[in-house]
């Protein structure tokens, strides 16, 4: 799998995770952190910044 496909896969997983956190009454803090990571990763993709994409990929993988 290449970096872009891997990052897109992690973005989708984190978007699902974000919805789960939003459904939890006390999940606002977790949701905010995941939302920030998603925005950073999308920006890195838009800009074609491979180094930032790699960092975002690793960060998104750590989300639970």
Short mmCIF file of C-alpha atoms in Angstrom, two decimals:
data_model
loop_
_atom_site.label_atom_id
_atom_site.label_comp_id
_atom_site.label_asym_id
_atom_site.label_seq_id
_atom_site.Cartn_x
_atom_site.Cartn_y
_atom_site.Cartn_z
CA UNK A 1 0.00 0.00 0.00
CA UNK A 2 1.34 3.44 -0.81
CA UNK A 3 1.32 6.43 1.53
CA UNK A 4 -1.65 8.22 -0.04
CA UNK A 5 -3.88 5.14 -0.02
CA UNK A 6 -2.84 4.34 3.54
CA UNK A 7 -3.55 7.87 4.68
CA UNK A 8 -6.94 7.86 2.98
CA UNK A 9 -7.78 4.56 4.71
CA UNK A 10 -6.80 6.01 8.10
CA UNK A 11 -8.81 9.16 7.37
CA UNK A 12 -11.93 7.08 6.75
CA UNK A 13 -11.35 5.06 9.91
CA UNK A 14 -10.87 8.21 11.96
CA UNK A 15 -13.97 9.84 10.49
CA UNK A 16 -15.98 6.82 11.69
CA UNK A 17 -14.23 7.06 15.05
CA UNK A 18 -15.07 10.77 15.21
CA UNK A 19 -18.77 9.99 14.81
CA UNK A 20 -18.54 7.45 17.63
CA UNK A 21 -16.91 10.02 19.93
CA UNK A 22 -19.55 12.60 19.06
CA UNK A 23 -22.24 10.13 20.09
CA UNK A 24 -20.73 9.80 23.58
CA UNK A 25 -21.95 12.52 25.98
CA UNK A 26 -18.44 12.97 27.41
CA UNK A 27 -16.60 12.46 24.11
CA UNK A 28 -16.17 16.11 23.12
CA UNK A 29 -12.47 16.29 24.01
CA UNK A 30 -11.63 13.10 22.10
CA UNK A 31 -13.74 14.24 19.16
CA UNK A 32 -11.92 17.57 19.03
CA UNK A 33 -8.52 15.89 18.97
CA UNK A 34 -9.53 13.48 16.21
CA UNK A 35 -11.10 16.30 14.21
CA UNK A 36 -7.83 18.26 14.42
CA UNK A 37 -5.86 15.24 13.18
CA UNK A 38 -8.28 14.76 10.28
CA UNK A 39 -7.99 18.40 9.21
CA UNK A 40 -4.18 18.26 9.35
CA UNK A 41 -4.11 15.10 7.25
CA UNK A 42 -6.50 16.51 4.66
CA UNK A 43 -4.38 19.67 4.42
CA UNK A 44 -1.23 17.58 3.92
CA UNK A 45 -2.96 15.66 1.11
CA UNK A 46 -4.17 18.86 -0.53
CA UNK A 47 -0.69 20.37 -0.42
CA UNK A 48 1.05 17.16 -1.52
CA UNK A 49 3.38 17.39 1.50
CA UNK A 50 4.74 13.83 1.75
CA UNK A 51 6.61 14.42 5.01
CA UNK A 52 3.52 15.85 6.70
CA UNK A 53 1.40 13.03 5.21
CA UNK A 54 3.68 10.47 6.82
CA UNK A 55 3.48 12.22 10.20
CA UNK A 56 -0.32 12.47 9.92
CA UNK A 57 -0.56 8.82 8.92
CA UNK A 58 1.28 7.78 12.06
CA UNK A 59 -0.87 10.07 14.22
CA UNK A 60 -4.11 8.75 12.73
CA UNK A 61 -2.98 5.16 13.28
CA UNK A 62 -2.67 5.88 17.01
CA UNK A 63 -6.28 7.08 17.35
CA UNK A 64 -8.54 4.68 19.21
#
